[in-house]
Short mmCIF file of C-alpha atoms and ligand atoms in Angstrom, two decimals:
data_model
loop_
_atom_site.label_atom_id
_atom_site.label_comp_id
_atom_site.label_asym_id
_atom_site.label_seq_id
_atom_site.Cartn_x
_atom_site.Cartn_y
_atom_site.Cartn_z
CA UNK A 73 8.02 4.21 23.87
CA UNK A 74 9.25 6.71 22.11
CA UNK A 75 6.88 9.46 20.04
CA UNK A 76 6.08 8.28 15.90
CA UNK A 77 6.19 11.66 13.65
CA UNK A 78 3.05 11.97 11.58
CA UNK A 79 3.64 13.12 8.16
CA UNK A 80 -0.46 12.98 7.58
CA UNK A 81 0.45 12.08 4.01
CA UNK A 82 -3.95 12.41 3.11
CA UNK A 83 -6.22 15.47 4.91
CA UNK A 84 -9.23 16.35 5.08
CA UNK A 85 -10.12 20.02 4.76
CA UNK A 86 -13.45 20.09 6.61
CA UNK A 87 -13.66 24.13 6.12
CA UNK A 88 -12.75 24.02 2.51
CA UNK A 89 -14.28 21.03 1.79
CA UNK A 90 -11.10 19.86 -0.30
CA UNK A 91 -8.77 16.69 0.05
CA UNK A 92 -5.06 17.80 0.66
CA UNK A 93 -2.25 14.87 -0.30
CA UNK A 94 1.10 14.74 -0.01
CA UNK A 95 2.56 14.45 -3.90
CA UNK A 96 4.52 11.26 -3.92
CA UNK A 97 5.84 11.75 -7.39
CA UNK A 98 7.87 14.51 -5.95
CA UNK A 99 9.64 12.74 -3.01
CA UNK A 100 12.13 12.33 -1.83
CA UNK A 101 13.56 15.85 -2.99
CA UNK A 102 9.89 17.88 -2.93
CA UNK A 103 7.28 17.61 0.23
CA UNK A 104 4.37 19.40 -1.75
CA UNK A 105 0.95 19.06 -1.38
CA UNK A 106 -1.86 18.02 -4.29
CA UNK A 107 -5.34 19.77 -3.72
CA UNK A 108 -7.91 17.38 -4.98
CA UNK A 109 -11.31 20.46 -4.96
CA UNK A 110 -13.26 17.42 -6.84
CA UNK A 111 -13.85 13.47 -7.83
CA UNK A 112 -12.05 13.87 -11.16
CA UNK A 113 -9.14 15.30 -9.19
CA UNK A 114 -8.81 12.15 -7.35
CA UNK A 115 -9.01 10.15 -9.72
CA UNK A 116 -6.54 11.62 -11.48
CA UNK A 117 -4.52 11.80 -8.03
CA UNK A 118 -5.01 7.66 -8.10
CA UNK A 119 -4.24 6.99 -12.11
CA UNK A 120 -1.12 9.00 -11.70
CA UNK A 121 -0.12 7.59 -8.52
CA UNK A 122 0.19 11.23 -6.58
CA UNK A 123 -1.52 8.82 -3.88
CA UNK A 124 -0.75 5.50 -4.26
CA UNK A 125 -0.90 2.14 -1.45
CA UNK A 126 -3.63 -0.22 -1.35
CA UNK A 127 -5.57 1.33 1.73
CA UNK A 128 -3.98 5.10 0.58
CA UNK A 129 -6.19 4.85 -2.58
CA UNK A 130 -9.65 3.05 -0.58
CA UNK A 131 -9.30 6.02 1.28
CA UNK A 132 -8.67 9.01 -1.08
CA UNK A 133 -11.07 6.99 -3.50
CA UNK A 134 -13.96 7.76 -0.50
CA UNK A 135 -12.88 11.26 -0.34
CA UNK A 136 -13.24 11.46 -4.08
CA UNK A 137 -16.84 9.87 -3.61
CA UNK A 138 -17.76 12.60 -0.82
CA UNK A 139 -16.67 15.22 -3.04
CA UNK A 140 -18.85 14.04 -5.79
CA UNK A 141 -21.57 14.50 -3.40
CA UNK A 142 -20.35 17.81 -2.35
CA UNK A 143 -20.16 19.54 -5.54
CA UNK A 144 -23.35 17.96 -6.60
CA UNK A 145 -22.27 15.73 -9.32
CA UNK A 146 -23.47 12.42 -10.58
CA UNK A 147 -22.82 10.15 -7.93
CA UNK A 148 -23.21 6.65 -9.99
CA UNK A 149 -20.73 8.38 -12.90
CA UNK A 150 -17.92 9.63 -10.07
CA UNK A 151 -18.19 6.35 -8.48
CA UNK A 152 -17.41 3.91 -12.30
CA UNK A 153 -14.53 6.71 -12.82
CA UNK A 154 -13.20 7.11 -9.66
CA UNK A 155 -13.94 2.32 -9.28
CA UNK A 156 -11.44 2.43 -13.28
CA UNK A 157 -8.32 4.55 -12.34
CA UNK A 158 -6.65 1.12 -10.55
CA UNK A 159 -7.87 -2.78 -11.26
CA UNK A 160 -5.80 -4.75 -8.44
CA UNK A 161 -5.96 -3.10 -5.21
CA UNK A 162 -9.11 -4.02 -3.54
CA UNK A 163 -9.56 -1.59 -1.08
CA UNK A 164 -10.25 1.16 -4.03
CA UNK A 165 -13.30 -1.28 -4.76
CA UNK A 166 -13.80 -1.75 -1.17
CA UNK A 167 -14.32 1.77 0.01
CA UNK A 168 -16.23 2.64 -3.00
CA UNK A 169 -18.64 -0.01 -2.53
CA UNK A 170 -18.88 1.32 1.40
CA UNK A 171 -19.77 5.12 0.22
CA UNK A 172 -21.92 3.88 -2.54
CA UNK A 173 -24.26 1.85 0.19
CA UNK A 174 -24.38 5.10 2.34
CA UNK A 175 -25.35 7.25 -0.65
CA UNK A 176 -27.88 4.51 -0.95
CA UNK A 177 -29.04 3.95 3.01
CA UNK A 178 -29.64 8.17 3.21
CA UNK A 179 -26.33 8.41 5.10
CA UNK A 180 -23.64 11.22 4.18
CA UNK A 181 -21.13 10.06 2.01
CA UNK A 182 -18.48 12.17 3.32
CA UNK A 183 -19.08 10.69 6.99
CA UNK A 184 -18.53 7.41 5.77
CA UNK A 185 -15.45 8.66 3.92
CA UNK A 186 -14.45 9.92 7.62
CA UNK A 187 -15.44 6.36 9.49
CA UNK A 188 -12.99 4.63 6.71
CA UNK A 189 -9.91 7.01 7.05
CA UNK A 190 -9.82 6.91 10.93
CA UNK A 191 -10.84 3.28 11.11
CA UNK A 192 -7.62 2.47 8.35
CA UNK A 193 -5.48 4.49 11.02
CA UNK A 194 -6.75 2.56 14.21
CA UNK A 195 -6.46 -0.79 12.12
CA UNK A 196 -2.22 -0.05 10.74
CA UNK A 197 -2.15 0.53 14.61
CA UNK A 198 -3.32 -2.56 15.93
CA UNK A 199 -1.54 -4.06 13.00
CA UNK A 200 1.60 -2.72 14.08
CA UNK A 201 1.41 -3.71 18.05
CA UNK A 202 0.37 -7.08 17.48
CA UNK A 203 2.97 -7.91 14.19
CA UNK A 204 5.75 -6.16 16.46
CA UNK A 205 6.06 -9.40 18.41
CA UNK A 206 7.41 -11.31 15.64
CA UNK A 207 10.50 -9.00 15.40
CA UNK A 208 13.11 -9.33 17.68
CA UNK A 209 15.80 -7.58 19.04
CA UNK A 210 18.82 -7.40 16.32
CA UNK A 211 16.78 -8.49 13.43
CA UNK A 212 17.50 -6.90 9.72
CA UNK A 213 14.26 -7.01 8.03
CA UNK A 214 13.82 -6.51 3.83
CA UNK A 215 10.66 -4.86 2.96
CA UNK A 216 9.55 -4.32 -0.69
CA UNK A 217 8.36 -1.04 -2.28
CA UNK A 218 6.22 1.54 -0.29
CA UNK A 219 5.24 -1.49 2.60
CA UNK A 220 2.90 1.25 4.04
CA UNK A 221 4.82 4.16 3.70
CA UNK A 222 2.85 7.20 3.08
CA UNK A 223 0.14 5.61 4.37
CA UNK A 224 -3.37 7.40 6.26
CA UNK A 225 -1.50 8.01 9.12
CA UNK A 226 1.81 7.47 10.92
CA UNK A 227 1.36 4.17 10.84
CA UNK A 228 1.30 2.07 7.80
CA UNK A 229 1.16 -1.27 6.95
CA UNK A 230 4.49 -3.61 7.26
CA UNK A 231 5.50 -0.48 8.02
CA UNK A 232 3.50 -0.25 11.35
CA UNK A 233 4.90 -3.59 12.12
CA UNK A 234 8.64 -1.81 11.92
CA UNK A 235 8.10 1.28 13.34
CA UNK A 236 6.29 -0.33 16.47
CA UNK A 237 9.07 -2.96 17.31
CA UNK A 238 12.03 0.19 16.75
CA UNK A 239 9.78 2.25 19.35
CA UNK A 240 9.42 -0.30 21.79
CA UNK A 241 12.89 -0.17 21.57
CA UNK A 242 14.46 -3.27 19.76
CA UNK A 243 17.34 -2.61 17.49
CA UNK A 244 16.75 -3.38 13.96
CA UNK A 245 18.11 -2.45 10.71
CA UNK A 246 15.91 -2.22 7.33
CA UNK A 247 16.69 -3.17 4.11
CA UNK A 248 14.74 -0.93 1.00
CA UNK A 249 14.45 -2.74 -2.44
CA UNK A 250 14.82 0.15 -4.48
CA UNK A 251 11.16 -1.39 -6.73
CA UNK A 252 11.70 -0.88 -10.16
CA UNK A 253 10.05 1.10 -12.08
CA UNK A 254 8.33 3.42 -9.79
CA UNK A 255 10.90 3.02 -7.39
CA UNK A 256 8.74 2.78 -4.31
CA UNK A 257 10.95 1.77 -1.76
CA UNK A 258 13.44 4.13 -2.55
CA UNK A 259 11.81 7.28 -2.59
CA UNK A 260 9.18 6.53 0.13
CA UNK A 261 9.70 3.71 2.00
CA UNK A 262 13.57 5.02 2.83
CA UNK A 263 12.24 8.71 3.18
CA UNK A 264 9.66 8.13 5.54
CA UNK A 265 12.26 5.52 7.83
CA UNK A 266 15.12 7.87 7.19
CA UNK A 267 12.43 11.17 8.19
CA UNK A 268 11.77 8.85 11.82
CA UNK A 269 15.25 8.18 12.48
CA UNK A 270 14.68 4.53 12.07
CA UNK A 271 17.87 3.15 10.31
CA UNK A 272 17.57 1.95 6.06
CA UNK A 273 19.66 1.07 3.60
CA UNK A 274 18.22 1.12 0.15
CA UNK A 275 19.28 -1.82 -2.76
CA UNK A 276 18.49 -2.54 -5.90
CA UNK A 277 15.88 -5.17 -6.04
CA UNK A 278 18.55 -7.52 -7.73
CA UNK A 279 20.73 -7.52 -4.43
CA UNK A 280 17.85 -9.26 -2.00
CA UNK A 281 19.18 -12.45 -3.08
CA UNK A 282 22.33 -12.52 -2.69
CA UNK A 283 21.98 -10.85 0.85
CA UNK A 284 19.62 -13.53 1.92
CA UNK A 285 22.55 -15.56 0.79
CA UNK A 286 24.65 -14.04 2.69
CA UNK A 287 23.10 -14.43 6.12
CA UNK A 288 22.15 -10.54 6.62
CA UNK A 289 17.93 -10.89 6.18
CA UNK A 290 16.50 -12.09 9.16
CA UNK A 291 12.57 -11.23 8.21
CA UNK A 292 10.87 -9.98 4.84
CA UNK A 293 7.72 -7.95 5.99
CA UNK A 294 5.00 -6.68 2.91
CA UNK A 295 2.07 -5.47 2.24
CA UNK A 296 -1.04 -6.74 -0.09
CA UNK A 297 -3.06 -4.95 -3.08
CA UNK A 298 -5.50 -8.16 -2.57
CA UNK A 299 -5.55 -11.31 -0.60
CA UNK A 300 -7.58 -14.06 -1.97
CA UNK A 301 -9.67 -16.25 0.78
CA UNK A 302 -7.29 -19.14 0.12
CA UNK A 303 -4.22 -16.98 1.46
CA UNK A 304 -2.98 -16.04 -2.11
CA UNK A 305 -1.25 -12.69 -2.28
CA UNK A 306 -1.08 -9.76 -4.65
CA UNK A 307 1.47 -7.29 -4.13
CA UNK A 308 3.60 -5.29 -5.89
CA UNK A 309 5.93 -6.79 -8.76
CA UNK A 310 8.75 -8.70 -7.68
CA UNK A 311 7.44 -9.86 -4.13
CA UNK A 312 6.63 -13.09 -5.58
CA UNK A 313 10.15 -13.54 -6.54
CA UNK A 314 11.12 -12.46 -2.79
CA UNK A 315 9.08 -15.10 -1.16
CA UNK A 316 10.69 -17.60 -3.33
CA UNK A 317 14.39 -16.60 -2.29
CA UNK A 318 12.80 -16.64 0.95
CA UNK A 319 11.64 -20.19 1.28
CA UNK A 320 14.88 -21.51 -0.31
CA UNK A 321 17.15 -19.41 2.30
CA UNK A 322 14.74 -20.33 5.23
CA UNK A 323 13.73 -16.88 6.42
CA UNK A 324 9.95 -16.29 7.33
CA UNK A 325 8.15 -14.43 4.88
CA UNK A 326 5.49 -11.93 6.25
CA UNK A 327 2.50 -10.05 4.78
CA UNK A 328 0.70 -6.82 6.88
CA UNK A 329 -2.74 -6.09 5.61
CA UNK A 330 -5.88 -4.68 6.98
CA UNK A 331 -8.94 -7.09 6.36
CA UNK A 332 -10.28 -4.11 3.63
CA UNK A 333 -7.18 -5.81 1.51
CA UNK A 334 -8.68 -9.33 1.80
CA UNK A 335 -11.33 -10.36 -1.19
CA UNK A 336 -13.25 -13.20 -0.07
CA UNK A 337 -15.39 -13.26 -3.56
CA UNK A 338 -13.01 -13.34 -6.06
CA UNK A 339 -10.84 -16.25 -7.36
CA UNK A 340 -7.60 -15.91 -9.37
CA UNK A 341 -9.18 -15.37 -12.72
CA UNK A 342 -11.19 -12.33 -11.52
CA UNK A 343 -8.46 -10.71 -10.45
CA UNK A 344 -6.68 -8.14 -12.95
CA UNK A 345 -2.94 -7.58 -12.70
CA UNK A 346 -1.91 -4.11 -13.77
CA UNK A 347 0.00 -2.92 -16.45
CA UNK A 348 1.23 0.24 -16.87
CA UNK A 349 2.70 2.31 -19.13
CA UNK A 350 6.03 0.58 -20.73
CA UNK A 351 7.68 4.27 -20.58
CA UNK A 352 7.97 3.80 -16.74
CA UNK A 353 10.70 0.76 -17.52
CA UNK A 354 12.20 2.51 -20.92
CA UNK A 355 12.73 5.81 -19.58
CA UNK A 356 14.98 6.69 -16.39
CA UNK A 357 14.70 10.38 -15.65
CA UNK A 358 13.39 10.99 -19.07
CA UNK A 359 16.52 9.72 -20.51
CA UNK A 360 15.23 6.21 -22.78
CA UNK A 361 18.09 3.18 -21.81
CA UNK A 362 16.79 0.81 -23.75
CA UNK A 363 16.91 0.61 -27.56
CA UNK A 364 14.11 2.57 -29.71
CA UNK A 365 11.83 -0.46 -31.45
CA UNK A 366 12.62 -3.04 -28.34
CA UNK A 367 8.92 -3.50 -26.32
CA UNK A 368 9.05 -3.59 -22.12
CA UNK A 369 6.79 -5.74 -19.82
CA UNK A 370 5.92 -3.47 -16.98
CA UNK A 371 3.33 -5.62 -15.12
CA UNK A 372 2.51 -3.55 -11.76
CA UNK A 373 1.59 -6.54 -9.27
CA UNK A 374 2.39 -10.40 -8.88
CA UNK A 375 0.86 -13.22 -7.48
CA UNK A 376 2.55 -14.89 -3.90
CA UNK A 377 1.09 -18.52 -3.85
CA UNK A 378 0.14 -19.38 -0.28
CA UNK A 379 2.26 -21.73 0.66
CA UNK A 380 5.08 -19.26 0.31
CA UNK A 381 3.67 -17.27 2.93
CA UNK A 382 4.91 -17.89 6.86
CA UNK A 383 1.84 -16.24 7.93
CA UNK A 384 -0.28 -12.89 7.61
CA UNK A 385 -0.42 -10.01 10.11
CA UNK A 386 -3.97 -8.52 10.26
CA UNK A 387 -5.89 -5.96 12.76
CA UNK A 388 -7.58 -9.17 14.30
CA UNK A 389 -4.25 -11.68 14.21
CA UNK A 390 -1.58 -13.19 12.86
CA UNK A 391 -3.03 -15.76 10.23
CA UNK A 392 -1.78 -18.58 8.76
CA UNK A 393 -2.49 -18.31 4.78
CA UNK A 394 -5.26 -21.19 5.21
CA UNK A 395 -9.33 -20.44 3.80
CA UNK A 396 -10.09 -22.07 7.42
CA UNK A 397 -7.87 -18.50 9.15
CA UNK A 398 -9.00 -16.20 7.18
CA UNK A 399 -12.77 -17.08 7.33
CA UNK A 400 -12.50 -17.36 11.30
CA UNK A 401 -11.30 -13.51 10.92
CA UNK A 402 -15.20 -12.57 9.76
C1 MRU B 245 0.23 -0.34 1.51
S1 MRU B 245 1.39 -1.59 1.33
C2 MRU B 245 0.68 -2.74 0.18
C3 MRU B 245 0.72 -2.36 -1.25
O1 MRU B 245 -0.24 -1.42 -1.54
C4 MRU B 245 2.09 -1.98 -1.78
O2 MRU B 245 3.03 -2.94 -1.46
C5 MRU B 245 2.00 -1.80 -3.25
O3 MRU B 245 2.12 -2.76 -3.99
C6 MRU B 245 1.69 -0.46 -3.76
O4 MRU B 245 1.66 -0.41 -5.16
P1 MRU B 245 1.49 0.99 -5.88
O5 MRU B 245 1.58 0.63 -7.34
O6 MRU B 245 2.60 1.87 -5.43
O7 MRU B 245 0.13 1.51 -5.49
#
């Protein structure tokens, strides 16, 4: 097998006591580093989407908490900021919740912090080596927006599943949807493939279809903001529409998530879809293309019904999207 590049995209400075990420907003073009010295950084880091990723943000989110701790400042206070900066992925509220019961048990919340960023890398890898299997040799697989990229570690999440069937050698090709607005799969997704050698080609998130159509997708591999215990998906905007084009064009749709991702409490009306800023949709390099006075939608995640879902790719399995699965995973 051959030897995965790690672009370490979130560090821990244990002598500094700071958290070091890589600044996605400026890739592809800019590999610079954002130097979070306390919670409100991080938070900031989050809102902004400097670090962005469902398990990207659980972890930074626990760094945030440790450094809250660290500087001496109100734990409960860092912990409701640091919980509001993003409402869908779960892992924020996951690896909050995780720091918070340290802080509350005695333990250090910066060791706990530590336990959750090297368990996240250990899980993308198992996630990777088992989900590998369902790729075979040839295969053109879509992914949409970041999948993983930029992730804890080298590995990722769909991501992991790609890199770890192209190092155990198979041949496959990867199609990028660009993801509008934020353009996800563009800038990081294809950077990070592109920086491993591992061959991309980006399109616009309007040309999936009509390459399914064509014959040219083999596999669609994503990742998950939240997965509800009945197999329903959240995920960036537009994956819905994916795993429709999917089922009618008879190509297996996949999800990769760690079970941090998976929300076992929740139902559908719990769960709060973001919606950002409309200026991400009416403005393309600061340059507004759509007329002053007309309003945007620019809804950050969608909702993948179950039964649109071939199966799920976790640390502990491949799933089916069924309550019965997932619960056997606990
Ligand atoms: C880590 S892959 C799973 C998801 O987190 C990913 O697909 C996604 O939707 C990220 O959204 P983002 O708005 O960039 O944080």
């Amino acid at each position: 097998m051959k030897k995965m590049k790690d672009l370490r995209p979130i560090i821990w400075d244990d002598d500094k006591k700071e958290l070091i990420l890589i600044d996605q907003r400026k890739l592809p073009n800019e590999l610079e580093y954002f130097i979070c010295k306390n919670y409100k950084d991080v938070a900031y880091a989050i809102k902004d989407m400097v670090v962005r990723g469902a398990p990207a943000i659980g972890v930074s989110a626990a760094y945030g908490l440790a450094l809250a701790e660290i500087r001496g400042d109100d734990i409960y206070k860092a912990y409701n900021i640091l919980k509001n900066t993003r409402p869908t992925a779960v892992n924020l509220f996951w690896a909050l919740d995780r720091c918070l019961k340290a802080y509350n048990e005695g333990r250090s919340i910066l060791d706990e912090a530590k336990k959750i960023h090297e368990e996240d890398i250990e899980t993308c890898k198992k996630i990777g080596m088992i989900g590998e299997k369902l790729i075979e040799d040839g295969d053109t697989i879509l992914t949409h927006c970041n999948a993983g990229a930029l992730a804890t570690s080298a590995y990722g999440t769909a991501l992991s599943v790609i890199r770890f069937a192209y190092y155990n050698g198979k041949k496959i090709k990867v199609i990028a949807d660009e993801t509008r607005p934020r353009l996800q799969g563009a800038k990081l997704t294809a950077f990070e493939l592109n920086y491993e050698g591992i061959p991309v080609k980006v399109i616009t998130d309007n040309t999936a279809g009509f390459l399914m159509q064509k014959g040219e997708i083999d596999k669609i591999i994503v990742g998950a903001d939240r997965i509800l215990v009945d197999g329903t998906v959240y995920n960036k905007i537009g994956t819905y529409s994916l795993a429709v084009l999917a089922k009618y064009h008879g190509i297996p749709f996949y999800v990769a998530a760690p079970l941090s991702t998976f929300d076992l409490k929740s139902s559908e009306k719990d769960v709060i879809i973001e919606e950002r800023d409309e200026r991400e949709v009416a403005y393309i390099d600061g340059v507004r293309i759509i007329p002053e006075g007309v309003g945007c939608y620019n809804y950050a995640f969608d909702k993948t019904p179950p039964d649109l879902i071939t199966a799920i790719i976790t640390e502990k399995g491949i799933i089916k999207p069924k309550k019965e699965d997932i619960l056997k995973l606990y």
